[in-house]
Short mmCIF file of C-alpha atoms in Angstrom, two decimals:
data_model
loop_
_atom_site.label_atom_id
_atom_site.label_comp_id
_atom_site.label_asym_id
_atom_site.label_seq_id
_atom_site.Cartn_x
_atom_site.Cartn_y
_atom_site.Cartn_z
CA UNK E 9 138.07 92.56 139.53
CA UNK E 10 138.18 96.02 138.21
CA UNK E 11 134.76 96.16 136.30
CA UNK E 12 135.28 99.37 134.41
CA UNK E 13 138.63 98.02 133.44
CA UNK E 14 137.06 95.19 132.13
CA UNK E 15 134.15 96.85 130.26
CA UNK E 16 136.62 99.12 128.42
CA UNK E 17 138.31 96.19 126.84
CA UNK E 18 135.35 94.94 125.95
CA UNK E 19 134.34 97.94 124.12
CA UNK E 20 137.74 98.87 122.91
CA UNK E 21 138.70 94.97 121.41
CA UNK E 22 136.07 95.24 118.86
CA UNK E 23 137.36 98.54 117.45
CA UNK E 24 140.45 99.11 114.97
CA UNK E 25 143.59 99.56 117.08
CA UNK E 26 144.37 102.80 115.94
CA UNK E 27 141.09 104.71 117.58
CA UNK E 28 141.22 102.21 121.04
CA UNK E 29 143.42 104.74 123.57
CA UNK E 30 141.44 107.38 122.21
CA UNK E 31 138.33 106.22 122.88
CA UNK E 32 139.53 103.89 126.23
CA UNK E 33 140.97 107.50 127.80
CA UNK E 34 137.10 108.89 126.94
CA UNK E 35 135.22 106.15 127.98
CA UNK E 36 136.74 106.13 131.79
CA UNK E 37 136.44 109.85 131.22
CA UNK E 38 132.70 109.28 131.25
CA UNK E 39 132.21 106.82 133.78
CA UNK E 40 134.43 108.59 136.09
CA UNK E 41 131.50 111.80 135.99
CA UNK E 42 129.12 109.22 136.28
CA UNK E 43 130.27 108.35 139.39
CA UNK E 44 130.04 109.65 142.79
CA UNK E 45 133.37 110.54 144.63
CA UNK E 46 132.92 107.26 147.05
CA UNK E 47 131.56 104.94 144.88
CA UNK E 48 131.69 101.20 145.31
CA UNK E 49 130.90 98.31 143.24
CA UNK E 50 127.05 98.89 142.84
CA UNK E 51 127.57 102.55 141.86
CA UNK E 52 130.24 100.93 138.87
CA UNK E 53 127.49 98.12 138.08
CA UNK E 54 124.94 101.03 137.74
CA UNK E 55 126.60 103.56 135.51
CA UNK E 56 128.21 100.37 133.27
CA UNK E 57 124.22 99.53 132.60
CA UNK E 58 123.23 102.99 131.98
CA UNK E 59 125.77 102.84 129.09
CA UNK E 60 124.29 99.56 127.49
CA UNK E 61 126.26 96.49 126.37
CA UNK E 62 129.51 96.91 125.22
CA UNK E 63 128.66 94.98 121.84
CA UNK E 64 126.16 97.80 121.05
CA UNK E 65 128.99 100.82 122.39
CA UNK E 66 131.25 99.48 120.25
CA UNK E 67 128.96 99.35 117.11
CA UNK E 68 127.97 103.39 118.14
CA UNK E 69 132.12 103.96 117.95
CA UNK E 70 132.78 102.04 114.78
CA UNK E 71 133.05 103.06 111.44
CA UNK E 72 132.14 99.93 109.80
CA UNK E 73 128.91 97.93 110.52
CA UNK E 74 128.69 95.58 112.46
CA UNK E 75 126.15 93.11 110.47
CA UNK E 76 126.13 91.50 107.54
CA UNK E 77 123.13 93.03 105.97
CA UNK E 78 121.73 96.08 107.56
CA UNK E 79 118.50 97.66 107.76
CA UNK E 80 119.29 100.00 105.03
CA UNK E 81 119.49 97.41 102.38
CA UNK E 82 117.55 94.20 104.34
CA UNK E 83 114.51 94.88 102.52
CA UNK E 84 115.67 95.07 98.98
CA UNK E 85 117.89 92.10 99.49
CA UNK E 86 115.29 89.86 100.54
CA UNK E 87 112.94 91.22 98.06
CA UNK E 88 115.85 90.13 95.04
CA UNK E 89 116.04 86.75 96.91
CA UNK E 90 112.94 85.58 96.89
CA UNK E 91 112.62 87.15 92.91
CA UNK E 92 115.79 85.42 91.60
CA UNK E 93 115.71 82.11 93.55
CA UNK E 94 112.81 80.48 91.90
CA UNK E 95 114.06 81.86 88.63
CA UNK E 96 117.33 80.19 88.97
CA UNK E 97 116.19 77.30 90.77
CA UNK E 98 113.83 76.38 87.41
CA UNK E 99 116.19 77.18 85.07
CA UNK E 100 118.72 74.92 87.06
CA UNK E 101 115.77 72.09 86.81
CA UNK E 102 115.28 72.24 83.22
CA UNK E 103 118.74 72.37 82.14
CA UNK E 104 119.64 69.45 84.47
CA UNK E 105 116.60 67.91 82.73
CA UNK E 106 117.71 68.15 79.56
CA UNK E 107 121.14 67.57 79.98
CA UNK E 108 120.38 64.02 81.98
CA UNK E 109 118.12 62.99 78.75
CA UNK E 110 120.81 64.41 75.77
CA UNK E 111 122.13 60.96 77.21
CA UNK E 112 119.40 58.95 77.81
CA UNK E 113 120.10 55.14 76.54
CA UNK E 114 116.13 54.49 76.84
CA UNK E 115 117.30 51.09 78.50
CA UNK E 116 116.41 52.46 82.04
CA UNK E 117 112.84 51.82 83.95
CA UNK E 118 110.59 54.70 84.64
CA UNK E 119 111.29 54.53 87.95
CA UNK E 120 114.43 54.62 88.23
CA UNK E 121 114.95 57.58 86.21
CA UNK E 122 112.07 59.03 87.93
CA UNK E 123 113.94 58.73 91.17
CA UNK E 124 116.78 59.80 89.53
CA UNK E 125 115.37 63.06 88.25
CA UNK E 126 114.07 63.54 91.95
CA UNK E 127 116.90 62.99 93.30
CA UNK E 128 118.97 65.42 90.80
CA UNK E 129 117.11 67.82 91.16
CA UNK E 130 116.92 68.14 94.88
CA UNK E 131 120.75 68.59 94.75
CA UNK E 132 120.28 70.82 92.01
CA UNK E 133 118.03 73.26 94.05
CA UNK E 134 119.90 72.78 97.03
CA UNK E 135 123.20 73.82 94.96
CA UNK E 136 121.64 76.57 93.23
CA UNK E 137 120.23 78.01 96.39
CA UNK E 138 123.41 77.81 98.24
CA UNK E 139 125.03 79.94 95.34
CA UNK E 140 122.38 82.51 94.85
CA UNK E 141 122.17 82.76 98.62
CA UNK E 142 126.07 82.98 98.81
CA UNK E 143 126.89 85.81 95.96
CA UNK E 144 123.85 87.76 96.71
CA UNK E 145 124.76 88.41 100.23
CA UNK E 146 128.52 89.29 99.44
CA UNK E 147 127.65 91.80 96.97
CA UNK E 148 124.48 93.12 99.08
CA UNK E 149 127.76 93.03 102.52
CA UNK E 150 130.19 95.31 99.87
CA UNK E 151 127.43 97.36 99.21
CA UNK E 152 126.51 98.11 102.82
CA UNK E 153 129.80 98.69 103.93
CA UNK E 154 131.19 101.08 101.32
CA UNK E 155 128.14 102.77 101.90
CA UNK E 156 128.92 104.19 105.34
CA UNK E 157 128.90 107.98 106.31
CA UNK E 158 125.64 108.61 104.39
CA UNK E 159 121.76 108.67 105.59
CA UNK E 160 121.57 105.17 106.59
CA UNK E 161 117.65 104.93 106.24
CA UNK E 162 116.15 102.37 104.67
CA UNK E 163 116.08 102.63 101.18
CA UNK E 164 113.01 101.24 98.69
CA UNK E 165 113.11 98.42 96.19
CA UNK E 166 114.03 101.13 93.70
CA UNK E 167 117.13 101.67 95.79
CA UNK E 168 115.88 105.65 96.79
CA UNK E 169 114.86 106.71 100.57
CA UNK E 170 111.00 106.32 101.29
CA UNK E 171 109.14 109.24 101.36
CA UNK E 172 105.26 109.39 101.77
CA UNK E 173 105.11 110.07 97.55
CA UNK E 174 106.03 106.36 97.54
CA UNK E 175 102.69 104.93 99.20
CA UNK E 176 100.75 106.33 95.93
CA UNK E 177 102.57 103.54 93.80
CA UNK E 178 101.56 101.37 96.51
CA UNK E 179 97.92 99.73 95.61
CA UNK E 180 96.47 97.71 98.64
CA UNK E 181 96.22 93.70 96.76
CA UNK E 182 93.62 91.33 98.49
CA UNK E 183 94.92 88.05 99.57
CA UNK E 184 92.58 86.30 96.80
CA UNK E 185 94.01 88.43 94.19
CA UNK E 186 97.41 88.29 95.33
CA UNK E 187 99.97 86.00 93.01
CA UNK E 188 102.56 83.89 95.43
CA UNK E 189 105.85 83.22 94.61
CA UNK E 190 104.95 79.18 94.97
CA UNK E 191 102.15 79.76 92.44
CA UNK E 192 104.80 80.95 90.19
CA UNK E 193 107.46 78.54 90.86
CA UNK E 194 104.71 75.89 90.41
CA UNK E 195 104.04 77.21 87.13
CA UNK E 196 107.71 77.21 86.12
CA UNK E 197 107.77 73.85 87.49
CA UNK E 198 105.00 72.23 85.37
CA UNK E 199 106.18 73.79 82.07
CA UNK E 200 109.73 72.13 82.49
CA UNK E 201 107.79 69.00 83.49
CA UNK E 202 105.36 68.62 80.40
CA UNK E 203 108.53 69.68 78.41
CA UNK E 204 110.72 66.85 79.15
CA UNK E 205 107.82 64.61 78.87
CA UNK E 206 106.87 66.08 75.57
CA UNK E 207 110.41 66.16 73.85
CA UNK E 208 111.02 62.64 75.10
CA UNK E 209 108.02 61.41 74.93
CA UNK E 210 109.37 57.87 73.43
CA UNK E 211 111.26 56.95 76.33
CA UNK E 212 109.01 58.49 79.38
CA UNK E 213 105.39 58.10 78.37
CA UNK E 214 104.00 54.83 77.43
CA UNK E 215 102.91 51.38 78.62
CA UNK E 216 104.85 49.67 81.43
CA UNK E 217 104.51 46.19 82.89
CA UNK E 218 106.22 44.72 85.96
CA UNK E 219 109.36 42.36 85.40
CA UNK E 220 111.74 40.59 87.26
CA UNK E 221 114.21 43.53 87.12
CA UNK E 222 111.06 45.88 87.93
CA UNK E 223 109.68 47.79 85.73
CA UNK E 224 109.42 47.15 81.60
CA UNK E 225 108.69 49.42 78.95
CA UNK E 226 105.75 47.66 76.95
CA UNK E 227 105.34 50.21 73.75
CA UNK E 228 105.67 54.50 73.49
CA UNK E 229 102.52 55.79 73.71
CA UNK E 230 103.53 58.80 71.26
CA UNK E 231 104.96 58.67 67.66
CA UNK E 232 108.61 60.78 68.43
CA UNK E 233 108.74 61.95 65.28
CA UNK E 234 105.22 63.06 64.87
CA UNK E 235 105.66 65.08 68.07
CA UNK E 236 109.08 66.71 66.90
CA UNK E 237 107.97 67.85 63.52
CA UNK E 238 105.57 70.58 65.53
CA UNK E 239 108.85 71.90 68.25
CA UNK E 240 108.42 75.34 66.80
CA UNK E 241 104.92 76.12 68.07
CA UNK E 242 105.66 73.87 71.52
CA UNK E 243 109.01 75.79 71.76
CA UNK E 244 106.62 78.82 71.45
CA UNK E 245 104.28 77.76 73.93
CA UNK E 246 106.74 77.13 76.25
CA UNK E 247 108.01 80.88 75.91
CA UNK E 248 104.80 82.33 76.24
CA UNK E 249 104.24 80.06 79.77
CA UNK E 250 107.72 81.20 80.98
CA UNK E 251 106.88 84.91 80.17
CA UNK E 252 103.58 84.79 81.72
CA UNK E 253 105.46 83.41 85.10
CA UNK E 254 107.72 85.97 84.94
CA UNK E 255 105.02 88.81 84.46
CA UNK E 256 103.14 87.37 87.63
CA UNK E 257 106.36 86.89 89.75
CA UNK E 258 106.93 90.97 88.79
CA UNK E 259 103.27 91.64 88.94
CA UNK E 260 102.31 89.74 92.35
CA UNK E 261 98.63 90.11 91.25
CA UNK E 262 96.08 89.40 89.06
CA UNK E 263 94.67 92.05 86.52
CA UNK E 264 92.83 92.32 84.18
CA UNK E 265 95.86 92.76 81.50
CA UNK E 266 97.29 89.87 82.93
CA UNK E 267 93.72 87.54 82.72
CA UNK E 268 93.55 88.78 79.16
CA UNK E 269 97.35 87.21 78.62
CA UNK E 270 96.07 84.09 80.54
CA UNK E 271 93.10 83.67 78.40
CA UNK E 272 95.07 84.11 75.13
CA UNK E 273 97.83 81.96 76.15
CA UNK E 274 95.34 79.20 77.16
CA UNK E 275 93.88 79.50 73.57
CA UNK E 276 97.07 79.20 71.85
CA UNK E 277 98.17 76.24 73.84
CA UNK E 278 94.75 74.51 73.57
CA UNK E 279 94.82 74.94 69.52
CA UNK E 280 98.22 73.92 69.17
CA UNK E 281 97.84 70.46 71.34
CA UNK E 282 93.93 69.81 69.43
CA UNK E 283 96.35 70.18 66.01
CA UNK E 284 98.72 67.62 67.50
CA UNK E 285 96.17 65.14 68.66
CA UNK E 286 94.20 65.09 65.61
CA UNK E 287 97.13 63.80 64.12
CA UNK E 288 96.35 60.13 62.59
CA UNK E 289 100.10 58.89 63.44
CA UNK E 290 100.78 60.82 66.85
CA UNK E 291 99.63 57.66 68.69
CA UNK E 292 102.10 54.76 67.88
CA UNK E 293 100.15 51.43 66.63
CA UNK E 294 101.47 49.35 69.32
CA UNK E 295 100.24 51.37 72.02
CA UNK E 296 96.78 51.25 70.71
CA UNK E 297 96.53 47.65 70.12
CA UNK E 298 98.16 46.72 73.61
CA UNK E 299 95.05 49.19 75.28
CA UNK E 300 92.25 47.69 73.22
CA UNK E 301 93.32 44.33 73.97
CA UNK E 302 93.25 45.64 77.71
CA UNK E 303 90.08 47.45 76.92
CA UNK E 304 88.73 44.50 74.94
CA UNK E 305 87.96 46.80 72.00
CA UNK E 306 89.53 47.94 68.60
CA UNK E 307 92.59 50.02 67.84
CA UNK E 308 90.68 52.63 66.26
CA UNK E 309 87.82 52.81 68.76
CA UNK E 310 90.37 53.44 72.01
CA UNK E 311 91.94 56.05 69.63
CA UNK E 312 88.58 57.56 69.84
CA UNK E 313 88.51 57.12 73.12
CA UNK E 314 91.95 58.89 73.74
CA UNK E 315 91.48 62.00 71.20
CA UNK E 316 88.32 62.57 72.63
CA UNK E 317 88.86 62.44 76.31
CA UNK E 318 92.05 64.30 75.72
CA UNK E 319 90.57 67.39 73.84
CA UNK E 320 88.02 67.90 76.37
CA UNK E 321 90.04 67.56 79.43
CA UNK E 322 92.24 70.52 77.84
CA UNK E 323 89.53 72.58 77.22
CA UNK E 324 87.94 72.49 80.62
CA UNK E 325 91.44 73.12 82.25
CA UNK E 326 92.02 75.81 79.87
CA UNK E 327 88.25 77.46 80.20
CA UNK E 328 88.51 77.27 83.96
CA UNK E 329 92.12 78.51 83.72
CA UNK E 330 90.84 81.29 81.92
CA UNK E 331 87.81 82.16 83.87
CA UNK E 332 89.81 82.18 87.37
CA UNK E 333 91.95 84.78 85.98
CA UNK E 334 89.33 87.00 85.41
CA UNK E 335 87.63 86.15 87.91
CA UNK E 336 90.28 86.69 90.45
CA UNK E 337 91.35 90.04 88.38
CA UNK E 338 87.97 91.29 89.47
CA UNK E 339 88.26 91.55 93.32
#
């Protein structure tokens, strides 16, 4: 077996055909002076290591790269991945969400459209991963190869080459105040969740009791109506959550701009749910006598009960809310 012979074509196969003679003719060129005048086979297997794999002699001869994503562009492509796959991945929740419920008979059990909604939105994730994954990388692999003959360095998240200038925009962020991408996605993922639960309140939330076909849905906790006629200030609220999320996800820490938003935001959300509970007809009549027949007391008394135990569970979870972001803003 003719080894140099051999490690040419395996050089030259994974060039274009045009450059191969040329660079076949140089190549034994090169090993030849690398060689004594009576070599044998270990003087071949020596100078053949000296010049490295043939994968990685080929890459050194070829004009195009020979990766998908290179280091010039890996960082800034991972950095938009991880930004705009929870984004999309939420988005793809909630509208899945609210699509499945635009047709909602309110004839199926909790369960099952509980597991349904799991289910759903598994795929969903899945799907919308796959596609952001997909797209992403093609346009990231055009960039990277019509890119070629310049300073192939890597470049910043700005998309510039790094230069020591770029460490003063740099602060250092301890892990305690540091805001992860699950803490954000989390977020995203509660405010779709208390969404769907709020605008369908009627069919979702309520009193259930085990059946022969399994679960039964006794009586609707909530008044639909009643929660309906405030959507402008809950669609609000919901805007302000979202926009918070997104000013973490960009942020990655706390501050003490961003502790201040937290703070107000947990105000606005705490006032506009006291409003809605105070309500007299927010809690439907047949969910409160069901409960105080359970409770063995009055209608109005577990009302009481309700309200009450309601407000101030918000306003802890909204004071400590509050006081962890400026506490962790602090460090």
């Amino acid at each position: 077996m003719n080894l140099i012979e051999v490690y040419i074509q395996e050089v030259t196969r994974r060039l274009p055909e045009k450059n191969r003679e040329d660079i076949a003719l140089e190549l034994r060129s090169t090993i030849g002076d690398m060689l004594p005048d009576d070599y044998g086979e270990e003087d071949v297997k020596a100078a053949l290591a000296k010049l490295g794999s043939p994968i990685s002699l080929a890459a050194g001869y070829s004009d195009r790269p020979m990766h998908l994503i290179g280091p010039r562009y890996f960082d800034v492509y991972v950095t938009l991945l991880k930004m705009i796959l929870p984004i999309a991945a939420v988005i793809s929740v909630i509208s899945m969400i609210a699509q499945y419920f635009i047709g909602y008979g309110g004839n199926e059990a909790a369960l099952n459209v509980a597991l349904s909604l799991l289910g759903q939105g598994i795929w969903t994730v899945i799907e919308v991963s796959v596609q952001v994954f997909f797209w992403l990388t093609i346009v990231f692999a055009v960039i990277e190869r019509t890119d070629q003959g310049k300073d192939q360095q890597p470049l910043t998240s700005s998309l510039q080459k790094w230069t020591p200038e770029d460490l003063k925009n740099i602060s250092y962020v301890p892990e305690k105040k540091a805001i992860s991408k699950c803490y954000v996605f989390g977020s995203l993922m509660w405010t779709a969740i208390w969404a769907t639960l709020y605008f369908y309140a009627d069919h979702l939330v309520g009193v259930y009791k085990g059946g022969r076909d399994g679960l039964e849905f006794v009586a609707a906790t909530f008044n639909q109506e009643v929660l309906l006629g405030y959507w402008p200030i809950v669609v609000m609220v919901i805007g302000l959550e979202i926009a918070l999320s997104l000013y973490q996800l960009i942020k990655g820490q706390w501050t003490k701009r961003m502790a201040l938003s937290n703070a107000v935001l947990q105000l606005v959300a705490t006032i506009v749910f006291i409003v809605i509970l105070v309500n007299p007809n927010v809690l439907t009549a047949e969910f409160l006598t069901f409960m105080g027949d359970v409770f063995t007391v009055t209608a109005s008394e577990f009302k009481t009960w309700i309200v009450g135990g309601g407000i101030f569970i918000f306003l802890l979870s909204a004071a400590i809310s509050a006081w962890d972001g400026f506490r962790k803003a602090r460090i």
